[in-house]
Amino acid sequence: MGLALAAAPYGRSLSGRPNPVTLVDVARSAGITFRHDNAASPEKYLIETMGSGCAWIDYDQNGLFDLYLVNGAATRVYSPKQSLRSALYRNNGDGTFTDVTAKAGVGAEGLFGMGVAVGDFDNDGYPDLLVLGYGRCILYHNNGDGTFTDVTARAGVENPGRWASSAAWFDYDNDGRLDLVIANYVDWSPERNFYCGDRGPGMRSYCHPDDFHGQPPTLYHNNGDGTFTDVSKSSGVGLKGGNGLGVVTFDYDNDGWQDIFIANDHMPNFLLHNNRDGTFREVGYLAGVAVSADGQFEAGMGCDAGDTTGRGRMDLIVTHLDMQLARLYQNLGDQTFDDATFRSKLSYATYHRSGFGTRFMDYDNDGMLDLFMANGHVLDNIQRYHADTQYAEPKLMFRNTGHGVFENVSDSLGPDFQLPRVSRGAAVGDFDNDGDLDILVNNSGQTPQLLRNDGGNTNRWLEILLIGTKSNRDGVGARLKLVAGDLTLYDQRKGGMSYQSAQDPRLHFGLGCRSRVDTVEVVWPSRTVTKLTNLKSNQIVAVKEGVGLVERPFPQVVAE
């Protein structure tokens, strides 16, 4: 059997055909009782429609990924029946989760939450939790005993007076400590809650972002003593106002320094090139990712970066509002991108969808990056204006058929995947440690979905957790190259991604039919290189900078 597998062609499953994969919603059976409250009111506060996110976080470091769901809060015009809080659920290792919010102390009560970002900012081995919201943010430090402490004031990362949407932990100066970039949205306030839409019963709408001023991104530098310094203006990151919603940090020119991409709503996107001296310059137009190929700026919401062609260059995906197209920008390798939306065959499948959370992910483990989108309109009365557009929308999955050309396979993934929802944040992770990628989605004003991947691990796979020593402990900024026979894959440990959500930090590689990995090369932010050889497939490994493979438990979840 081993010889037959080794001879199978690139991109095929063990059977030579695409894998039958079903994504099954197990949220309810797993014990997740959370329901998002968006504080919907007749006054149509803009904050009601833009949240919120979710996260994977192994807060107790037992090798099982726990999950976090962000919630809204009371407003001047909305009083919930019971007090609202965000929620942390512990992975019990048997297919169920337990709400441990109160014990952990991470409810973020009173914060109208938007996004969440996870990162070990003090390199103590335990991931910390940043909850982003309207008017302020909260930083919870992980105490390592199952509890967290609110250290926002001491750390200096409250981001006061701004509407924070998404954030990324990343090490922009390669000093071994995680810094923080925040994508801020517009300067809406209850005092400037204009009447928008037509006059008449049921016709009032949420206002357009153009009715408000955009806010510049925020960049906090990690001082290494538990505090941060706001370097937004001195770094060049915060010089220009934006309608920031999604953010991803990645090294688009492979120079060893992470750059910042911010998806802006109804204005040109930002690509902030890292000058390697603590400053950035905005090159969105020069690089070809600010607007579409026909020169139009669009309603940028979610974003991610990934190598869709196998050339070792990170491409970009940006999701948009309906009557626009989700844009795939292909990295040409010369610091520019090409709008490959039509060439990739994504094109009109996204035209009647409003995309938020999005991720490149190899859902069927065939060795090629596929593309997921979580959708849902922003106007709850959109059908009064666009008869062909729904408020709740089904999700989309595009299978990479090779060289960055995609096929819409959304209808083949089961009824739970196709169920219309008002989806916002999306976090991809292998919560049951079985080798295929699952999807957590937070739905606005609705219950969340935990879409378990059934069938993706029919193909072979490898997952890698990075542990930095000289570099930041999370290994953010590391670049990987994997070779398994005729298959060569590239990835990076990125920051941010998707929309208002935090992803499984492990790097996941689908291997198709290949039972062994010849080499894995890790180039760390410190420029240290770790090389591994002759690894078996179908395992999760931990790689420590300067050491190599180290023992870490990753117990497989077995549902009772």
Coordinates of C-alpha atoms in Angstrom, one line a residue, residues 92-403:
N92 CA -13.4 18.6 27.9
G93 CA -11.7 16.2 25.5
D94 CA -14.8 14.1 24.9
G95 CA -16.5 16.2 22.3
T96 CA -18.1 18.5 24.9
F97 CA -17.3 21.9 26.3
T98 CA -17.9 23.5 29.7
D99 CA -18.6 27.3 30.3
V100 CA -15.7 28.4 32.5
T101 CA -16.2 32.2 32.0
A102 CA -16.9 33.1 35.6
K103 CA -14.1 31.0 37.0
A104 CA -11.6 32.3 34.4
G105 CA -12.8 36.0 34.8
V106 CA -13.0 36.8 31.1
G107 CA -16.7 37.8 30.7
A108 CA -15.9 41.4 29.4
E109 CA -19.2 42.5 31.0
G110 CA -20.2 46.0 29.9
L111 CA -18.1 46.0 26.8
F112 CA -19.9 46.1 23.5
G113 CA -17.6 43.5 22.0
M114 CA -16.4 43.1 18.5
G115 CA -13.2 41.1 18.0
V116 CA -10.8 38.9 19.9
A117 CA -7.1 38.3 19.5
V118 CA -4.9 35.7 21.2
G119 CA -1.2 35.9 21.9
D120 CA 1.4 35.2 24.5
F121 CA 2.6 38.8 24.9
D122 CA 4.9 38.2 27.9
N123 CA 6.4 34.9 26.6
D124 CA 5.4 33.0 29.7
G125 CA 4.0 30.0 27.9
Y126 CA 0.3 30.8 28.4
P127 CA -1.8 32.6 25.8
D128 CA -3.3 35.9 26.7
L129 CA -6.7 37.3 25.6
L130 CA -7.5 40.6 24.0
V131 CA -11.2 41.5 23.6
L132 CA -11.9 44.4 21.3
G133 CA -14.9 46.6 21.4
Y134 CA -16.6 49.8 20.8
G135 CA -14.9 52.6 22.9
R136 CA -12.3 50.4 24.5
C137 CA -10.5 47.1 24.6
I138 CA -9.7 44.7 27.5
L139 CA -6.5 42.7 27.9
Y140 CA -6.7 39.6 30.0
H141 CA -3.4 38.2 31.2
N142 CA -3.4 34.4 31.6
N143 CA -2.3 33.5 35.1
G144 CA -1.5 29.9 34.2
D145 CA -3.9 28.5 36.8
G146 CA -7.1 28.7 34.8
T147 CA -7.8 32.3 35.6
F148 CA -7.0 35.6 34.0
T149 CA -6.4 39.2 35.3
D150 CA -7.5 42.4 33.6
V151 CA -4.2 44.2 33.0
T152 CA -5.5 46.7 30.4
A153 CA -4.7 49.9 32.4
R154 CA -1.2 48.8 33.4
A155 CA -0.4 47.5 29.9
G156 CA -1.8 50.7 28.2
V157 CA -3.7 49.0 25.4
E158 CA -7.2 50.3 26.1
N159 CA -7.4 52.0 22.7
P160 CA -9.8 54.5 24.3
G161 CA -12.5 56.3 22.3
R162 CA -12.1 54.1 19.2
W163 CA -14.2 51.5 17.7
A164 CA -11.8 48.5 17.5
S165 CA -12.8 45.8 15.1
S166 CA -10.0 43.2 14.5
A167 CA -6.5 42.9 15.9
A168 CA -3.3 41.0 15.3
W169 CA -0.5 40.1 17.7
F170 CA 2.8 40.1 15.7
D171 CA 6.4 41.1 16.2
Y172 CA 7.0 43.9 13.8
D173 CA 10.6 44.7 14.9
N174 CA 11.7 41.1 15.4
D175 CA 12.8 41.8 19.0
G176 CA 11.2 38.6 20.3
R177 CA 8.1 40.2 21.8
L178 CA 4.6 40.4 20.4
D179 CA 3.4 43.8 19.4
L180 CA -0.2 44.7 18.6
V181 CA -2.0 46.3 15.7
I182 CA -5.7 47.2 15.8
A183 CA -7.9 47.9 12.9
N184 CA -10.3 50.6 14.0
Y185 CA -13.7 51.3 12.3
V186 CA -15.5 54.7 12.0
D187 CA -16.2 57.4 14.5
W188 CA -19.9 56.6 15.0
S189 CA -21.4 57.6 18.4
P190 CA -25.0 57.6 19.8
E191 CA -24.9 61.3 19.5
R192 CA -24.3 61.0 15.7
N193 CA -26.8 58.3 15.1
F194 CA -28.4 59.7 11.9
Y195 CA -31.7 58.5 10.4
C196 CA -30.8 56.5 7.3
G197 CA -32.9 54.7 4.8
D198 CA -36.4 55.6 3.5
R199 CA -39.1 57.1 5.6
G200 CA -41.9 54.6 6.4
P201 CA -42.6 51.6 8.6
G202 CA -39.8 49.1 8.5
M203 CA -37.7 51.2 6.1
R204 CA -35.1 52.7 8.5
S205 CA -31.7 51.2 7.8
Y206 CA -28.2 51.2 9.4
C207 CA -26.2 54.1 8.1
H208 CA -23.4 53.7 5.6
P209 CA -19.8 54.1 6.8
D210 CA -19.4 57.1 4.4
D211 CA -21.6 59.0 6.9
F212 CA -18.8 59.0 9.4
H213 CA -15.1 59.7 9.5
G214 CA -12.7 56.7 9.4
Q215 CA -10.3 56.1 12.3
P216 CA -6.6 55.3 11.8
P217 CA -5.2 51.9 12.9
T218 CA -3.4 51.7 16.3
L219 CA 0.0 50.2 16.7
Y220 CA 1.3 49.3 20.2
H221 CA 4.9 48.4 20.8
N222 CA 5.7 45.8 23.4
N223 CA 8.1 47.2 26.0
G224 CA 9.0 43.8 27.5
D225 CA 7.9 44.8 31.0
G226 CA 4.2 44.2 30.7
T227 CA 3.5 47.6 29.2
F228 CA 3.1 48.9 25.7
T229 CA 3.7 52.2 24.0
D230 CA 1.4 53.7 21.4
V231 CA 3.6 54.2 18.3
S232 CA 0.8 54.6 15.8
K233 CA 2.0 57.9 14.4
S234 CA 5.8 57.6 14.8
S235 CA 5.6 54.2 13.0
G236 CA 3.5 55.5 10.1
V237 CA 0.8 53.0 10.8
G238 CA -1.7 55.5 12.2
L239 CA -1.2 58.5 9.9
K240 CA -4.2 57.9 7.7
G241 CA -7.9 57.4 8.7
G242 CA -9.5 54.1 7.6
N243 CA -12.7 52.1 7.9
G244 CA -10.8 49.1 9.2
L245 CA -12.6 45.8 9.7
G246 CA -10.2 42.9 9.0
V247 CA -6.4 42.6 9.5
V248 CA -3.8 40.1 8.7
T249 CA 0.0 40.4 9.3
F250 CA 2.2 38.4 6.9
D251 CA 5.5 38.7 5.0
Y252 CA 4.3 39.4 1.5
D253 CA 7.8 40.0 0.1
N254 CA 9.6 37.2 2.0
D255 CA 12.2 39.6 3.5
G256 CA 11.8 38.2 7.0
W257 CA 9.7 41.1 8.4
Q258 CA 5.9 41.0 8.8
D259 CA 3.8 43.5 6.9
I260 CA 0.2 44.6 7.7
F261 CA -2.9 44.4 5.5
I262 CA -6.1 46.0 6.6
A263 CA -9.4 45.5 4.8
N264 CA -11.3 48.9 4.7
D265 CA -15.0 49.2 4.3
H266 CA -15.9 51.3 1.3
M267 CA -12.5 52.8 0.8
P268 CA -9.1 51.7 -0.4
N269 CA -7.4 48.9 1.6
F270 CA -4.1 49.5 3.4
L271 CA -1.0 47.4 2.8
L272 CA 1.6 48.7 5.3
H273 CA 5.1 47.6 4.2
N274 CA 7.6 47.0 7.0
N275 CA 10.6 49.2 6.5
R276 CA 12.6 47.1 9.0
D277 CA 13.5 50.2 11.1
G278 CA 10.3 50.4 13.2
T279 CA 8.4 52.2 10.6
F280 CA 5.9 51.3 7.8
R281 CA 4.9 52.9 4.5
E282 CA 1.4 52.5 3.0
V283 CA 1.8 50.8 -0.5
G284 CA -1.7 49.5 -1.1
Y285 CA -2.1 51.2 -4.5
L286 CA 1.5 50.5 -5.6
A287 CA 1.1 46.9 -4.7
G288 CA -2.3 46.5 -6.4
V289 CA -4.4 45.5 -3.4
A290 CA -6.1 48.9 -2.5
V291 CA -8.9 48.5 -5.1
S292 CA -10.2 46.1 -7.6
A293 CA -8.8 45.6 -11.1
D294 CA -11.2 48.1 -12.5
G295 CA -10.1 50.7 -9.9
Q296 CA -13.1 50.5 -7.6
F297 CA -12.7 50.5 -3.8
E298 CA -15.1 48.1 -2.2
A299 CA -16.6 47.2 1.2
G300 CA -13.6 45.3 2.6
M301 CA -14.5 43.2 5.6
G302 CA -12.6 39.9 6.2
C303 CA -9.2 39.0 4.9
D304 CA -6.5 36.3 4.9
A305 CA -3.2 35.5 3.2
G306 CA -2.1 32.1 1.9
D307 CA -0.1 30.4 -0.9
T308 CA -2.8 29.2 -3.3
T309 CA -0.5 28.3 -6.2
G310 CA 2.4 26.5 -4.5
R311 CA 5.0 29.1 -5.5
G312 CA 5.9 30.2 -2.0
R313 CA 4.2 33.6 -2.2
M314 CA 1.3 34.7 -0.1
D315 CA -1.8 35.7 -1.9
L316 CA -4.6 37.8 -0.4
I317 CA -8.4 37.3 -0.1
V318 CA -10.7 40.1 0.8
T319 CA -14.5 39.7 1.4
H320 CA -17.0 42.3 0.5
L321 CA -20.7 43.3 0.6
D322 CA -23.2 41.9 -1.8
M323 CA -23.3 43.2 -5.4
Q324 CA -19.5 43.2 -5.2
L325 CA -17.1 40.3 -5.5
A326 CA -14.7 38.8 -3.0
R327 CA -11.3 39.7 -4.4
L328 CA -8.4 37.3 -4.7
Y329 CA -5.1 39.2 -5.2
Q330 CA -2.3 36.9 -6.5
N331 CA 1.2 37.7 -5.3
L332 CA 3.5 38.2 -8.4
G333 CA 6.7 38.0 -6.4
D334 CA 7.9 41.5 -7.2
Q335 CA 6.1 43.3 -4.4
T336 CA 2.9 43.6 -6.5
F337 CA -0.3 41.6 -6.7
D338 CA -2.7 40.9 -9.6
D339 CA -6.5 40.8 -9.2
A340 CA -7.0 37.1 -10.0
T341 CA -10.7 37.0 -9.0
F342 CA -11.9 35.9 -12.4
R343 CA -8.9 33.8 -13.4
S344 CA -9.4 31.9 -10.1
K345 CA -13.0 31.3 -10.9
L346 CA -14.3 32.7 -7.7
S347 CA -16.0 35.6 -9.6
Y348 CA -19.8 35.7 -9.4
A349 CA -20.3 33.0 -6.7
T350 CA -19.9 35.8 -4.1
Y351 CA -22.0 38.5 -5.8
H352 CA -25.1 37.9 -3.8
R353 CA -23.2 37.3 -0.5
S354 CA -21.9 39.6 2.1
G355 CA -18.7 38.0 3.3
F356 CA -17.1 38.5 6.7
G357 CA -15.0 35.7 8.3
T358 CA -12.8 34.1 5.7
R359 CA -9.8 31.7 5.8
F360 CA -7.6 29.8 3.4
M361 CA -7.7 26.2 4.7
D362 CA -7.1 22.8 3.3
Y363 CA -10.5 21.3 4.3
D364 CA -10.0 18.0 2.5
N365 CA -6.2 17.6 3.2
D366 CA -5.4 17.1 -0.5
G367 CA -2.4 19.4 -0.3
M368 CA -4.0 22.6 -1.8
L369 CA -5.4 25.6 0.1
D370 CA -9.1 25.9 -0.2
L371 CA -11.1 29.0 0.7
F372 CA -13.9 29.4 3.3
M373 CA -16.3 32.4 3.7
A374 CA -18.9 33.1 6.4
N375 CA -21.7 35.3 5.1
G376 CA -24.5 37.5 6.3
H377 CA -25.8 40.9 5.3
V378 CA -25.6 44.0 7.4
L379 CA -29.1 45.2 6.9
D380 CA -31.9 43.2 8.6
N381 CA -34.4 44.7 6.1
I382 CA -32.3 44.3 3.0
Q383 CA -35.0 42.5 1.1
R384 CA -37.0 45.7 1.0
Y385 CA -34.2 47.1 -1.1
H386 CA -32.7 44.1 -2.9
A387 CA -35.2 41.4 -3.5
D388 CA -32.5 38.9 -4.5
T389 CA -30.5 39.4 -1.3
Q390 CA -31.1 37.8 2.1
Y391 CA -30.1 38.9 5.6
A392 CA -29.2 35.4 6.7
E393 CA -26.9 33.7 4.1
P394 CA -25.3 30.3 3.6
K395 CA -21.6 29.8 3.8
L396 CA -19.2 29.2 0.9
M397 CA -16.4 26.8 0.4
F398 CA -14.2 26.9 -2.7
R399 CA -12.0 23.8 -3.4
N400 CA -8.6 24.6 -4.9
T401 CA -8.4 22.3 -8.0
G402 CA -4.8 23.3 -8.6
H403 CA -2.7 26.4 -9.3

